[in-house]
Tab-separated table of N, CA and C in Angstrom:
chain	number	residue	atom	x	y	z
A	13	MET	N	0.855	-1.160	0.000
A	13	MET	CA	0.000	0.000	0.000
A	13	MET	C	0.907	1.232	0.000
A	14	LYS	N	1.021	1.855	-1.141
A	14	LYS	CA	1.883	3.021	-1.316
A	14	LYS	C	1.065	4.302	-1.232
A	15	LYS	N	1.505	5.240	-0.379
A	15	LYS	CA	0.818	6.527	-0.258
A	15	LYS	C	1.132	7.350	-1.508
A	16	THR	N	0.087	7.876	-2.149
A	16	THR	CA	0.269	8.646	-3.380
A	16	THR	C	0.034	10.132	-3.189
A	17	GLY	N	-0.480	10.534	-2.031
A	17	GLY	CA	-0.721	11.950	-1.788
A	17	GLY	C	-1.726	12.169	-0.684
A	18	TYR	N	-2.164	13.393	-0.551
A	18	TYR	CA	-3.166	13.728	0.451
A	18	TYR	C	-3.924	14.973	0.019
A	19	SER	N	-5.065	15.190	0.641
A	19	SER	CA	-5.907	16.350	0.366
A	19	SER	C	-6.344	16.950	1.692
A	20	LYS	N	-6.500	18.271	1.718
A	20	LYS	CA	-6.997	18.926	2.919
A	20	LYS	C	-7.916	20.069	2.530
A	21	LYS	N	-8.767	20.453	3.463
A	21	LYS	CA	-9.745	21.505	3.205
A	21	LYS	C	-9.057	22.846	3.016
A	22	GLY	N	-9.546	23.594	2.038
A	22	GLY	CA	-9.108	24.960	1.810
A	22	GLY	C	-10.198	25.909	2.278
A	23	ILE	N	-10.176	27.114	1.767
A	23	ILE	CA	-11.203	28.082	2.156
A	23	ILE	C	-12.384	28.030	1.185
A	24	PHE	N	-13.531	28.486	1.644
A	24	PHE	CA	-14.758	28.562	0.845
A	24	PHE	C	-15.179	27.207	0.258
A	25	GLY	N	-14.922	26.108	0.993
A	25	GLY	CA	-15.362	24.788	0.567
A	25	GLY	C	-14.444	24.081	-0.408
A	26	SER	N	-13.285	24.649	-0.701
A	26	SER	CA	-12.364	24.007	-1.639
A	26	SER	C	-11.593	22.882	-0.962
A	27	ILE	N	-10.983	22.024	-1.769
A	27	ILE	CA	-10.120	20.950	-1.294
A	27	ILE	C	-8.817	21.062	-2.073
A	28	ILE	N	-7.694	21.144	-1.362
A	28	ILE	CA	-6.384	21.270	-1.985
A	28	ILE	C	-5.746	19.876	-2.042
A	29	HIS	N	-5.186	19.507	-3.197
A	29	HIS	CA	-4.596	18.184	-3.401
A	29	HIS	C	-3.080	18.296	-3.524
A	30	TYR	N	-2.370	17.365	-2.877
A	30	TYR	CA	-0.910	17.341	-2.861
A	30	TYR	C	-0.408	15.951	-3.251
A	31	ASP	N	0.794	15.895	-3.856
A	31	ASP	CA	1.395	14.595	-4.140
A	31	ASP	C	2.042	14.052	-2.868
A	32	ALA	N	2.667	12.888	-2.945
A	32	ALA	CA	3.256	12.248	-1.772
A	32	ALA	C	4.401	13.056	-1.171
A	33	ASN	N	4.982	13.975	-1.946
A	33	ASN	CA	6.088	14.798	-1.463
A	33	ASN	C	5.625	16.157	-0.926
A	34	GLY	N	4.332	16.407	-0.919
A	34	GLY	CA	3.800	17.654	-0.396
A	34	GLY	C	3.679	18.781	-1.398
A	35	LYS	N	3.911	18.495	-2.685
A	35	LYS	CA	3.784	19.510	-3.736
A	35	LYS	C	2.310	19.618	-4.162
A	36	LYS	N	1.781	20.843	-4.220
A	36	LYS	CA	0.393	21.047	-4.636
A	36	LYS	C	0.234	20.608	-6.088
A	37	ILE	N	-0.760	19.735	-6.330
A	37	ILE	CA	-1.005	19.250	-7.689
A	37	ILE	C	-2.363	19.675	-8.223
A	38	GLY	N	-3.201	20.265	-7.373
A	38	GLY	CA	-4.505	20.705	-7.862
A	38	GLY	C	-5.427	21.135	-6.750
A	39	GLU	N	-6.643	21.475	-7.177
A	39	GLU	CA	-7.647	21.957	-6.238
A	39	GLU	C	-9.028	21.631	-6.786
A	40	SER	N	-9.941	21.325	-5.891
A	40	SER	CA	-11.348	21.125	-6.247
A	40	SER	C	-12.151	22.223	-5.562
A	41	ARG	N	-13.019	22.878	-6.341
A	41	ARG	CA	-13.842	23.968	-5.808
A	41	ARG	C	-15.308	23.672	-6.084
A	42	PRO	N	-16.176	24.085	-5.171
A	42	PRO	CA	-17.610	23.848	-5.383
A	42	PRO	C	-18.089	24.443	-6.709
A	43	GLY	N	-18.902	23.676	-7.424
A	43	GLY	CA	-19.477	24.141	-8.675
A	43	GLY	C	-20.716	24.977	-8.441
A	44	PHE	N	-21.049	25.828	-9.377
A	44	PHE	CA	-22.204	26.713	-9.266
A	44	PHE	C	-23.507	25.925	-9.127
A	45	PHE	N	-23.619	24.789	-9.836
A	45	PHE	CA	-24.831	23.972	-9.804
A	45	PHE	C	-24.628	22.690	-9.001
A	46	GLY	N	-23.688	22.681	-8.061
A	46	GLY	CA	-23.403	21.501	-7.254
A	46	GLY	C	-22.162	20.787	-7.750
A	47	GLY	N	-21.770	19.765	-7.039
A	47	GLY	CA	-20.564	19.029	-7.386
A	47	GLY	C	-19.313	19.878	-7.175
A	48	MET	N	-18.214	19.419	-7.731
A	48	MET	CA	-16.944	20.120	-7.609
A	48	MET	C	-16.313	20.262	-8.986
A	49	ASN	N	-15.669	21.395	-9.226
A	49	ASN	CA	-14.858	21.586	-10.429
A	49	ASN	C	-13.411	21.355	-10.024
A	50	ASN	N	-12.685	20.589	-10.840
A	50	ASN	CA	-11.316	20.197	-10.525
A	50	ASN	C	-10.329	20.960	-11.397
A	51	TYR	N	-9.264	21.462	-10.769
A	51	TYR	CA	-8.262	22.289	-11.442
A	51	TYR	C	-6.867	21.729	-11.178
A	52	ASP	N	-5.959	21.904	-12.142
A	52	ASP	CA	-4.575	21.501	-11.927
A	52	ASP	C	-3.859	22.549	-11.087
A	53	ALA	N	-2.575	22.358	-10.827
A	53	ALA	CA	-1.801	23.272	-9.972
A	53	ALA	C	-1.714	24.681	-10.549
A	54	ASN	N	-1.917	24.828	-11.862
A	54	ASN	CA	-1.859	26.143	-12.514
A	54	ASN	C	-3.219	26.821	-12.614
A	55	GLY	N	-4.271	26.186	-12.077
A	55	GLY	CA	-5.605	26.773	-12.108
A	55	GLY	C	-6.408	26.461	-13.353
A	56	LYS	N	-5.908	25.567	-14.229
A	56	LYS	CA	-6.626	25.179	-15.448
A	56	LYS	C	-7.641	24.086	-15.107
A	57	LYS	N	-8.893	24.275	-15.540
A	57	LYS	CA	-9.927	23.284	-15.252
A	57	LYS	C	-9.618	21.988	-15.990
A	58	ILE	N	-9.619	20.872	-15.230
A	58	ILE	CA	-9.309	19.572	-15.821
A	58	ILE	C	-10.464	18.588	-15.713
A	59	GLY	N	-11.555	18.977	-15.034
A	59	GLY	CA	-12.689	18.077	-14.930
A	59	GLY	C	-13.645	18.493	-13.831
A	60	SER	N	-14.511	17.544	-13.470
A	60	SER	CA	-15.502	17.801	-12.434
A	60	SER	C	-15.877	16.498	-11.748
A	61	SER	N	-16.521	16.620	-10.612
A	61	SER	CA	-17.007	15.472	-9.850
A	61	SER	C	-18.412	15.804	-9.371
A	62	ARG	N	-19.318	14.828	-9.522
A	62	ARG	CA	-20.703	15.039	-9.101
A	62	ARG	C	-21.221	13.780	-8.413
A	63	GLU	N	-22.165	13.993	-7.500
A	63	GLU	CA	-22.783	12.891	-6.800
A	63	GLU	C	-23.450	11.957	-7.797
A	64	GLY	N	-23.258	10.652	-7.598
A	64	GLY	CA	-23.867	9.656	-8.475
A	64	GLY	C	-25.330	9.437	-8.143
A	65	PHE	N	-26.100	8.951	-9.103
A	65	PHE	CA	-27.531	8.710	-8.932
A	65	PHE	C	-27.801	7.704	-7.817
A	66	PHE	N	-26.958	6.675	-7.704
A	66	PHE	CA	-27.129	5.639	-6.681
A	66	PHE	C	-26.115	5.796	-5.551
A	67	GLY	N	-25.626	7.004	-5.316
A	67	GLY	CA	-24.650	7.250	-4.264
A	67	GLY	C	-23.242	7.329	-4.829
A	68	GLY	N	-22.298	7.620	-3.985
A	68	GLY	CA	-20.924	7.775	-4.417
A	68	GLY	C	-20.737	9.042	-5.247
A	69	THR	N	-19.594	9.147	-5.861
A	69	THR	CA	-19.245	10.312	-6.667
A	69	THR	C	-18.710	9.851	-8.009
A	70	ASN	N	-19.183	10.458	-9.089
A	70	ASN	CA	-18.674	10.180	-10.432
A	70	ASN	C	-17.700	11.283	-10.818
A	71	HIS	N	-16.617	10.912	-11.495
A	71	HIS	CA	-15.582	11.854	-11.900
A	71	HIS	C	-15.554	11.950	-13.428
A	72	TYR	N	-15.412	13.170	-13.948
A	72	TYR	CA	-15.467	13.436	-15.376
A	72	TYR	C	-14.253	14.254	-15.804
A	73	ASP	N	-13.823	14.062	-17.055
A	73	ASP	CA	-12.740	14.892	-17.592
A	73	ASP	C	-13.306	16.238	-18.030
A	74	LYS	N	-12.460	17.096	-18.583
A	74	LYS	CA	-12.891	18.454	-18.961
A	74	LYS	C	-13.955	18.460	-20.051
A	75	ASP	N	-14.097	17.348	-20.796
A	75	ASP	CA	-15.094	17.255	-21.853
A	75	ASP	C	-16.387	16.585	-21.395
A	76	GLY	N	-16.473	16.255	-20.099
A	76	GLY	CA	-17.681	15.636	-19.566
A	76	GLY	C	-17.730	14.127	-19.691
A	77	LYS	N	-16.634	13.486	-20.110
A	77	LYS	CA	-16.576	12.033	-20.254
A	77	LYS	C	-16.225	11.407	-18.898
A	78	LYS	N	-17.004	10.408	-18.480
A	78	LYS	CA	-16.771	9.768	-17.184
A	78	LYS	C	-15.415	9.060	-17.191
A	79	ILE	N	-14.609	9.337	-16.158
A	79	ILE	CA	-13.280	8.724	-16.065
A	79	ILE	C	-13.134	7.844	-14.830
A	80	GLY	N	-14.122	7.837	-13.937
A	80	GLY	CA	-14.045	7.002	-12.746
A	80	GLY	C	-15.112	7.353	-11.734
A	81	SER	N	-15.000	6.715	-10.562
A	81	SER	CA	-15.960	6.959	-9.493
A	81	SER	C	-15.308	6.666	-8.144
A	82	SER	N	-15.959	7.105	-7.092
A	82	SER	CA	-15.521	6.853	-5.721
A	82	SER	C	-16.745	6.515	-4.889
A	83	ARG	N	-16.565	5.542	-3.983
A	83	ARG	CA	-17.660	5.147	-3.097
A	83	ARG	C	-17.106	4.837	-1.715
A	84	GLU	N	-17.942	5.042	-0.702
A	84	GLU	CA	-17.533	4.721	0.656
A	84	GLU	C	-17.212	3.242	0.759
A	85	GLY	N	-16.134	2.939	1.488
A	85	GLY	CA	-15.748	1.550	1.705
A	85	GLY	C	-16.584	0.905	2.793
A	86	PHE	N	-16.641	-0.408	2.781
A	86	PHE	CA	-17.438	-1.158	3.755
A	86	PHE	C	-16.941	-0.926	5.179
A	87	PHE	N	-15.618	-0.802	5.345
A	87	PHE	CA	-15.031	-0.594	6.669
A	87	PHE	C	-14.546	0.838	6.858
A	88	GLY	N	-15.148	1.795	6.147
A	88	GLY	CA	-14.759	3.195	6.240
A	88	GLY	C	-13.851	3.576	5.088
A	89	GLY	N	-13.490	4.833	5.032
A	89	GLY	CA	-12.661	5.323	3.944
A	89	GLY	C	-13.437	5.413	2.645
A	90	ILE	N	-12.723	5.659	1.575
A	90	ILE	CA	-13.327	5.809	0.249
A	90	ILE	C	-12.538	4.980	-0.740
A	91	ASN	N	-13.220	4.157	-1.523
A	91	ASN	CA	-12.585	3.364	-2.577
A	91	ASN	C	-12.736	4.087	-3.908
A	92	HIS	N	-11.686	4.028	-4.731
A	92	HIS	CA	-11.675	4.701	-6.031
A	92	HIS	C	-11.620	3.665	-7.147
A	93	TYR	N	-12.353	3.935	-8.237
A	93	TYR	CA	-12.473	3.001	-9.348
A	93	TYR	C	-12.246	3.728	-10.672
A	94	ASP	N	-11.718	3.004	-11.665
A	94	ASP	CA	-11.566	3.594	-12.993
A	94	ASP	C	-12.904	3.522	-13.724
A	95	LYS	N	-12.942	3.976	-14.974
A	95	LYS	CA	-14.211	4.032	-15.719
A	95	LYS	C	-14.813	2.657	-15.969
A	96	ASN	N	-14.009	1.583	-15.864
A	96	ASN	CA	-14.496	0.224	-16.077
A	96	ASN	C	-14.893	-0.472	-14.784
A	97	GLY	N	-14.791	0.241	-13.648
A	97	GLY	CA	-15.176	-0.324	-12.368
A	97	GLY	C	-14.066	-1.057	-11.638
A	98	LYS	N	-12.825	-1.015	-12.150
A	98	LYS	CA	-11.689	-1.670	-11.495
A	98	LYS	C	-11.174	-0.768	-10.378
A	99	LYS	N	-11.012	-1.341	-9.180
A	99	LYS	CA	-10.522	-0.562	-8.043
A	99	LYS	C	-9.080	-0.133	-8.299
A	100	THR	N	-8.822	1.166	-8.120
A	100	THR	CA	-7.481	1.708	-8.374
A	100	THR	C	-6.791	2.200	-7.113
A	101	GLY	N	-7.539	2.422	-6.042
A	101	GLY	CA	-6.939	2.914	-4.809
A	101	GLY	C	-7.995	3.210	-3.770
A	102	HIS	N	-7.533	3.795	-2.674
A	102	HIS	CA	-8.462	4.154	-1.606
A	102	HIS	C	-7.905	5.343	-0.833
A	103	SER	N	-8.769	5.986	-0.087
A	103	SER	CA	-8.399	7.124	0.751
A	103	SER	C	-8.970	6.912	2.132
A	104	LYS	N	-8.240	7.375	3.130
A	104	LYS	CA	-8.760	7.311	4.488
A	104	LYS	C	-8.341	8.560	5.238
A	105	GLU	N	-9.106	8.871	6.265
A	105	GLU	CA	-8.868	10.094	7.014
A	105	GLU	C	-7.486	10.065	7.647
A	106	GLY	N	-6.803	11.206	7.548
A	106	GLY	CA	-5.478	11.332	8.137
A	106	GLY	C	-5.543	11.581	9.635
A	107	PHE	N	-4.464	11.308	10.328
A	107	PHE	CA	-4.391	11.470	11.782
A	107	PHE	C	-4.641	12.917	12.190
A	108	PHE	N	-4.160	13.863	11.398
A	108	PHE	CA	-4.322	15.283	11.708
A	108	PHE	C	-5.380	15.941	10.817
A	109	GLY	N	-6.323	15.165	10.286
A	109	GLY	CA	-7.363	15.691	9.408
A	109	GLY	C	-7.002	15.450	7.958
A	110	GLY	N	-7.851	15.881	7.063
A	110	GLY	CA	-7.629	15.660	5.641
A	110	GLY	C	-7.778	14.200	5.277
A	111	MET	N	-7.415	13.867	4.060
A	111	MET	CA	-7.494	12.499	3.559
A	111	MET	C	-6.156	12.082	2.976
A	112	ASN	N	-5.690	10.896	3.336
A	112	ASN	CA	-4.490	10.317	2.731
A	112	ASN	C	-4.926	9.378	1.628
A	113	HIS	N	-4.214	9.407	0.496
A	113	HIS	CA	-4.576	8.616	-0.676
A	113	HIS	C	-3.525	7.519	-0.909
A	114	TYR	N	-4.008	6.325	-1.270
A	114	TYR	CA	-3.139	5.164	-1.483
A	114	TYR	C	-3.514	4.463	-2.775
A	115	GLU	N	-2.535	3.865	-3.436
A	115	GLU	CA	-2.831	3.019	-4.589
A	115	GLU	C	-2.956	1.592	-4.070
A	116	ASP	N	-3.728	0.780	-4.763
A	116	ASP	CA	-3.904	-0.621	-4.375
A	116	ASP	C	-3.005	-1.526	-5.164
């Protein structure tokens, strides 16, 4: 289980994303009509995330094409899946807050 990064809350509902070395790699900000808009480290929009119809969160690229999803794990945390439903990793709450991300 290799740690790939972490995320922590920013201001105004944003979430700041960092790689495993602590370098900022992006940010998610609340969307005007719900969900989150995702940006790279330079502020360029790279996609969005919205609540799924049956729960969880669906992730989309900048063109609106589904690229994956995330759902709560049975024993806590969040499991991440690619567009074909293959599990790619998981996240769990960090000791000092935020979320730590791991590849499977």
